[in-house]
Amino acid sequence: MYLSTKTRLLKSLQSKHFWVCLLGCSLACSLALGSTVAYADPGALPIVIPVTQTQAIAKGEEYERTRQWIKAIEHYEDSLKEWPENDNIKYGLRRAKIHFGIDRRYMDDSFSKVLLSQSRREAFILFDQILSKIQSHFVDPLSTTSYVAHGTESLYLALANDRFIKAHLRGVPPEKIREVRRILRETYWNKSISSHHGAHQLINEVCDLSYRNIGLRDTAVISEYMFGGCNALDDYSSFLTPDRLGDLYDNIEGEFVGIGIEMKAEIGEGMLLINVLPESPAEQGGVLAGDHIVSIDQKDCRNMTTDQAANLLRGTSGSQVALELESPDSGKTRVARVTRKAVQVKSFPIVKMIDKENGIGYIKMTGFQKTSASELDAALRKLNGEGMRSLIWDVRGNPGGLLSASVEVLDRFLEEGKLVSTKGRVADQNWSYTAHRPGTWKIPLVLLVDGNSASASEIVAGALTDHRRATVIGRKTYGKWSVQSIFPIRGSTGLRLTTAKFYSPQGNTYGKIGIKPSITVEKDELQTAMYGASQEQKLAADSDIKRGLQILQSQYAVAP
């Protein structure tokens, strides 16, 4: 997540919707749920269960009791790798994701100002727009029953969520809240709904019940049905508040006002800086990747969530923010005063010759956005002028971006044949993209990938693999092979929906599988921990790059 101030939300919208390929499961950004069945409480544990599974469940539940939702999610996900059929772990993961989503909504100012301020009538109009768009465009059919059932589940869990209760139910006796939850379970759980009218009838009953028993407002109830219903979709689909939609457009445009950092909350330690953008205000202020932000403008953020810290970092262009930073090597703190300004996010932040003697160039690509193709053209011209004879293209850690950008950059290296195809429920989701001979670079190519290379990065890896155009080095890719479309709807909100799946030139799709590289290199933990090292030092110590250099250098070893 790049931190930005929203001076506009829909300024960049030029058409009815955008085609995008996004990695939407980053905990720092957003979480959705992939099940299409409404689950109830996990119930009693099985009588006979291995103690290791019991311990895993107990640890996850402890994270939940202490409201450490991200840790709970990460723990349950790791546990499912070990015990994929354990229903208690599955539901623990589901429950933690829902609570995380509720917390995130109630820390979002645009949610409170725009959505919670609606009348019941306005909220139902928005509800209908969301459900209609999902049922007409989501890649898989979804019944009204499933959508509403997931909304009921979300409200049921919200009534046990601290942030929700503090926002709406201060002073309400807990036994009254429990009674409403009981009625939801016994009367409305998985209730069959055949139409939008039936959905309105059920939700109106729940609104009346909630207000009569605990004084809960209509919009709070209907909002849980709008957001919670989307839990019936896949991990990459969600209903977006105005601020979240604005963030997404900023990422597509590659421009925002902020300080230029990517961070992740580590409870008790602060905000771990995953990345500091080149030439950003943060870099100019001496902020380093690997630092922890422990306070923002003298407000301690060691126990904040990413969103809470992000809200403190937002501000207008030209304003200053004081960051207290803790270095990982010494543990000492320092203060950096950083001035917010407009930041351009480059698709290719690193472009350089890394072996001038053999003419080997290197490009690091961090995202697929509108400017990617023109940036790539400029990078290739620069390297060509410096004697490039072969190239290492690095998409490690690249979560994806625009489908169109992936097609455009691939076309620079493939002179003929299919690049990628998409298939969805609606006719306008079915496309096939082919290469064009003019402007093709025919130099030897190495592609670097890892477990965080996803979506558009995998389109590149799939095409280069199928056409045997590059040697792919690193680790298996993430496995996100679906296309998302962005639909703006009422009240400056939007829907991010999976509308199609994409396929490699040979017709393969690797969703939840990923692409295995032709040469596997084990992750080098030492290299990733090089705090404060220069760019040259990091590149020189990189095991994947070393292997790529070996491959390309061997092609020149027999040259006279």
GROMACS .gro file of N, CA and C in nm, residues 155-238:
model
  252
  155LEU      N    1  -2.300  -0.965   0.984
  155LEU     CA    2  -2.365  -0.892   1.093
  155LEU      C    3  -2.353  -0.969   1.224
  156TYR      N    4  -2.370  -1.100   1.219
  156TYR     CA    5  -2.359  -1.184   1.338
  156TYR      C    6  -2.222  -1.166   1.403
  157LEU      N    7  -2.116  -1.166   1.323
  157LEU     CA    8  -1.981  -1.149   1.377
  157LEU      C    9  -1.954  -1.005   1.416
  158ALA      N   10  -2.011  -0.909   1.341
  158ALA     CA   11  -1.994  -0.768   1.377
  158ALA      C   12  -2.050  -0.739   1.517
  159LEU      N   13  -2.155  -0.809   1.554
  159LEU     CA   14  -2.214  -0.789   1.686
  159LEU      C   15  -2.126  -0.843   1.799
  160ALA      N   16  -2.013  -0.906   1.763
  160ALA     CA   17  -1.914  -0.948   1.862
  160ALA      C   18  -1.780  -0.879   1.837
  161ASN      N   19  -1.781  -0.776   1.751
  161ASN     CA   20  -1.658  -0.706   1.715
  161ASN      C   21  -1.648  -0.577   1.796
  162ASP      N   22  -1.534  -0.556   1.862
  162ASP     CA   23  -1.517  -0.441   1.951
  162ASP      C   24  -1.538  -0.308   1.880
  163ARG      N   25  -1.482  -0.293   1.761
  163ARG     CA   26  -1.494  -0.164   1.691
  163ARG      C   27  -1.638  -0.136   1.652
  164PHE      N   28  -1.707  -0.238   1.606
  164PHE     CA   29  -1.848  -0.222   1.569
  164PHE      C   30  -1.930  -0.184   1.692
  165ILE      N   31  -1.907  -0.251   1.802
  165ILE     CA   32  -1.983  -0.224   1.925
  165ILE      C   33  -1.954  -0.083   1.975
  166LYS      N   34  -1.828  -0.040   1.973
  166LYS     CA   35  -1.793   0.095   2.019
  166LYS      C   36  -1.857   0.201   1.929
  167ALA      N   37  -1.871   0.171   1.800
  167ALA     CA   38  -1.929   0.268   1.707
  167ALA      C   39  -2.080   0.280   1.722
  168HIS      N   40  -2.147   0.171   1.759
  168HIS     CA   41  -2.295   0.171   1.754
  168HIS      C   42  -2.365   0.130   1.883
  169LEU      N   43  -2.299   0.056   1.968
  169LEU     CA   44  -2.372  -0.010   2.076
  169LEU      C   45  -2.314   0.016   2.214
  170ARG      N   46  -2.253   0.132   2.233
  170ARG     CA   47  -2.200   0.167   2.365
  170ARG      C   48  -2.312   0.166   2.469
  171GLY      N   49  -2.288   0.099   2.577
  171GLY     CA   50  -2.385   0.097   2.686
  171GLY      C   51  -2.496  -0.005   2.671
  172VAL      N   52  -2.501  -0.075   2.559
  172VAL     CA   53  -2.604  -0.177   2.540
  172VAL      C   54  -2.564  -0.302   2.618
  173PRO      N   55  -2.650  -0.356   2.703
  173PRO     CA   56  -2.615  -0.476   2.780
  173PRO      C   57  -2.575  -0.592   2.689
  174PRO      N   58  -2.466  -0.661   2.720
  174PRO     CA   59  -2.420  -0.772   2.636
  174PRO      C   60  -2.524  -0.880   2.614
  175GLU      N   61  -2.609  -0.903   2.715
  175GLU     CA   62  -2.708  -1.010   2.699
  175GLU      C   63  -2.811  -0.975   2.590
  176LYS      N   64  -2.836  -0.846   2.570
  176LYS     CA   65  -2.928  -0.806   2.463
  176LYS      C   66  -2.866  -0.830   2.326
  177ILE      N   67  -2.736  -0.802   2.315
  177ILE     CA   68  -2.665  -0.827   2.189
  177ILE      C   69  -2.662  -0.976   2.160
  178ARG      N   70  -2.635  -1.056   2.262
  178ARG     CA   71  -2.633  -1.201   2.244
  178ARG      C   72  -2.768  -1.253   2.198
  179GLU      N   73  -2.875  -1.193   2.247
  179GLU     CA   74  -3.009  -1.236   2.208
  179GLU      C   75  -3.034  -1.209   2.060
  180VAL      N   76  -2.990  -1.094   2.011
  180VAL     CA   77  -3.005  -1.064   1.868
  180VAL      C   78  -2.923  -1.163   1.785
  181ARG      N   79  -2.804  -1.195   1.830
  181ARG     CA   80  -2.721  -1.293   1.759
  181ARG      C   81  -2.790  -1.429   1.755
  182ARG      N   82  -2.852  -1.465   1.867
  182ARG     CA   83  -2.923  -1.595   1.872
  182ARG      C   84  -3.035  -1.598   1.769
  183ILE      N   85  -3.110  -1.489   1.759
  183ILE     CA   86  -3.221  -1.484   1.664
  183ILE      C   87  -3.169  -1.490   1.521
  184LEU      N   88  -3.060  -1.422   1.494
  184LEU     CA   89  -3.001  -1.430   1.360
  184LEU      C   90  -2.968  -1.574   1.325
  185ARG      N   91  -2.908  -1.646   1.419
  185ARG     CA   92  -2.871  -1.785   1.394
  185ARG      C   93  -2.993  -1.874   1.374
  186GLU      N   94  -3.093  -1.857   1.457
  186GLU     CA   95  -3.206  -1.949   1.456
  186GLU      C   96  -3.310  -1.917   1.349
  187THR      N   97  -3.320  -1.790   1.310
  187THR     CA   98  -3.428  -1.749   1.220
  187THR      C   99  -3.381  -1.716   1.079
  188TYR      N  100  -3.261  -1.658   1.066
  188TYR     CA  101  -3.222  -1.602   0.937
  188TYR      C  102  -3.100  -1.671   0.874
  189TRP      N  103  -3.039  -1.764   0.944
  189TRP     CA  104  -2.917  -1.829   0.895
  189TRP      C  105  -2.947  -1.912   0.770
  190ASN      N  106  -2.883  -1.880   0.657
  190ASN     CA  107  -2.900  -1.955   0.532
  190ASN      C  108  -3.045  -1.958   0.484
  191LYS      N  109  -3.122  -1.858   0.518
  191LYS     CA  110  -3.263  -1.856   0.477
  191LYS      C  111  -3.272  -1.838   0.327
  192SER      N  112  -3.357  -1.918   0.262
  192SER     CA  113  -3.369  -1.915   0.117
  192SER      C  114  -3.432  -1.784   0.069
  193ILE      N  115  -3.367  -1.723  -0.030
  193ILE     CA  116  -3.414  -1.597  -0.088
  193ILE      C  117  -3.419  -1.616  -0.240
  194SER      N  118  -3.529  -1.577  -0.302
  194SER     CA  119  -3.544  -1.601  -0.446
  194SER      C  120  -3.533  -1.477  -0.531
  195SER      N  121  -3.532  -1.357  -0.469
  195SER     CA  122  -3.534  -1.234  -0.549
  195SER      C  123  -3.478  -1.119  -0.467
  196HIS      N  124  -3.457  -1.006  -0.535
  196HIS     CA  125  -3.414  -0.884  -0.465
  196HIS      C  126  -3.522  -0.840  -0.366
  197HIS      N  127  -3.648  -0.856  -0.405
  197HIS     CA  128  -3.758  -0.820  -0.314
  197HIS      C  129  -3.750  -0.905  -0.186
  198GLY      N  130  -3.724  -1.034  -0.203
  198GLY     CA  131  -3.710  -1.120  -0.086
  198GLY      C  132  -3.593  -1.080   0.001
  199ALA      N  133  -3.483  -1.035  -0.063
  199ALA     CA  134  -3.367  -0.987   0.013
  199ALA      C  135  -3.404  -0.863   0.094
  200HIS      N  136  -3.476  -0.770   0.031
  200HIS     CA  137  -3.521  -0.650   0.102
  200HIS      C  138  -3.607  -0.686   0.222
  201GLN      N  139  -3.698  -0.782   0.202
  201GLN     CA  140  -3.789  -0.820   0.309
  201GLN      C  141  -3.711  -0.875   0.429
  202LEU      N  142  -3.614  -0.964   0.402
  202LEU     CA  143  -3.535  -1.022   0.512
  202LEU      C  144  -3.454  -0.914   0.583
  203ILE      N  145  -3.386  -0.830   0.506
  203ILE     CA  146  -3.300  -0.729   0.567
  203ILE      C  147  -3.383  -0.626   0.644
  204ASN      N  148  -3.500  -0.591   0.592
  204ASN     CA  149  -3.588  -0.500   0.666
  204ASN      C  150  -3.628  -0.560   0.800
  205GLU      N  151  -3.657  -0.689   0.801
  205GLU     CA  152  -3.691  -0.757   0.927
  205GLU      C  153  -3.574  -0.750   1.025
  206VAL      N  154  -3.452  -0.773   0.973
  206VAL     CA  155  -3.334  -0.770   1.059
  206VAL      C  156  -3.308  -0.628   1.109
  207CYS      N  157  -3.331  -0.528   1.024
  207CYS     CA  158  -3.317  -0.388   1.066
  207CYS      C  159  -3.414  -0.356   1.181
  208ASP      N  160  -3.539  -0.397   1.165
  208ASP     CA  161  -3.640  -0.370   1.268
  208ASP      C  162  -3.604  -0.444   1.398
  209LEU      N  163  -3.564  -0.569   1.384
  209LEU     CA  164  -3.523  -0.648   1.502
  209LEU      C  165  -3.407  -0.581   1.575
  210SER      N  166  -3.307  -0.538   1.499
  210SER     CA  167  -3.186  -0.480   1.559
  210SER      C  168  -3.215  -0.347   1.626
  211TYR      N  169  -3.298  -0.266   1.564
  211TYR     CA  170  -3.329  -0.136   1.624
  211TYR      C  171  -3.417  -0.153   1.748
  212ARG      N  172  -3.514  -0.243   1.739
  212ARG     CA  173  -3.607  -0.264   1.850
  212ARG      C  174  -3.535  -0.320   1.973
  213ASN      N  175  -3.443  -0.412   1.952
  213ASN     CA  176  -3.379  -0.480   2.065
  213ASN      C  177  -3.255  -0.409   2.119
  214ILE      N  178  -3.176  -0.349   2.029
  214ILE     CA  179  -3.050  -0.291   2.076
  214ILE      C  180  -3.023  -0.150   2.021
  215GLY      N  181  -3.120  -0.094   1.949
  215GLY     CA  182  -3.105   0.043   1.900
  215GLY      C  183  -3.005   0.059   1.787
  216LEU      N  184  -2.978  -0.048   1.713
  216LEU     CA  185  -2.881  -0.043   1.604
  216LEU      C  186  -2.942   0.022   1.480
  217ARG      N  187  -2.870   0.119   1.421
  217ARG     CA  188  -2.922   0.194   1.307
  217ARG      C  189  -2.932   0.108   1.181
  218ASP      N  190  -3.025   0.147   1.093
  218ASP     CA  191  -3.049   0.075   0.968
  218ASP      C  192  -2.921   0.061   0.885
  219THR      N  193  -2.850   0.174   0.866
  219THR     CA  194  -2.736   0.172   0.774
  219THR      C  195  -2.624   0.082   0.822
  220ALA      N  196  -2.610   0.069   0.954
  220ALA     CA  197  -2.507  -0.022   1.006
  220ALA      C  198  -2.540  -0.166   0.969
  221VAL      N  199  -2.669  -0.200   0.975
  221VAL     CA  200  -2.713  -0.335   0.939
  221VAL      C  201  -2.697  -0.359   0.789
  222ILE      N  202  -2.749  -0.266   0.708
  222ILE     CA  203  -2.746  -0.286   0.563
  222ILE      C  204  -2.602  -0.286   0.511
  223SER      N  205  -2.514  -0.208   0.574
  223SER     CA  206  -2.373  -0.207   0.532
  223SER      C  207  -2.309  -0.344   0.549
  224GLU      N  208  -2.345  -0.415   0.656
  224GLU     CA  209  -2.290  -0.549   0.675
  224GLU      C  210  -2.340  -0.644   0.567
  225TYR      N  211  -2.462  -0.623   0.519
  225TYR     CA  212  -2.512  -0.706   0.409
  225TYR      C  213  -2.442  -0.670   0.277
  226MET      N  214  -2.411  -0.542   0.257
  226MET     CA  215  -2.341  -0.502   0.134
  226MET      C  216  -2.198  -0.556   0.133
  227PHE      N  217  -2.125  -0.530   0.239
  227PHE     CA  218  -1.985  -0.575   0.245
  227PHE      C  219  -1.977  -0.724   0.271
  228GLY      N  220  -2.056  -0.772   0.366
  228GLY     CA  221  -2.051  -0.914   0.402
  228GLY      C  222  -2.095  -1.004   0.289
  229GLY      N  223  -2.192  -0.959   0.208
  229GLY     CA  224  -2.235  -1.040   0.095
  229GLY      C  225  -2.121  -1.070   0.000
  230CYS      N  226  -2.027  -0.976  -0.011
  230CYS     CA  227  -1.912  -0.997  -0.100
  230CYS      C  228  -1.815  -1.103  -0.047
  231ASN      N  229  -1.834  -1.145   0.077
  231ASN     CA  230  -1.754  -1.257   0.129
  231ASN      C  231  -1.788  -1.387   0.057
  232ALA      N  232  -1.898  -1.387  -0.018
  232ALA     CA  233  -1.934  -1.505  -0.097
  232ALA      C  234  -1.852  -1.516  -0.224
  233LEU      N  235  -1.775  -1.411  -0.255
  233LEU     CA  236  -1.697  -1.408  -0.379
  233LEU      C  237  -1.558  -1.465  -0.355
  234ASP      N  238  -1.466  -1.443  -0.449
  234ASP     CA  239  -1.330  -1.494  -0.432
  234ASP      C  240  -1.243  -1.394  -0.358
  235ASP      N  241  -1.117  -1.429  -0.338
  235ASP     CA  242  -1.026  -1.345  -0.259
  235ASP      C  243  -0.997  -1.211  -0.324
  236TYR      N  244  -1.027  -1.195  -0.450
  236TYR     CA  245  -0.984  -1.075  -0.523
  236TYR      C  246  -1.100  -0.981  -0.555
  237SER      N  247  -1.219  -1.012  -0.505
  237SER     CA  248  -1.337  -0.932  -0.531
  237SER      C  249  -1.386  -0.868  -0.401
  238SER      N  250  -1.429  -0.741  -0.410
  238SER     CA  251  -1.475  -0.673  -0.290
  238SER      C  252  -1.550  -0.546  -0.325
   0.00000   0.00000   0.00000
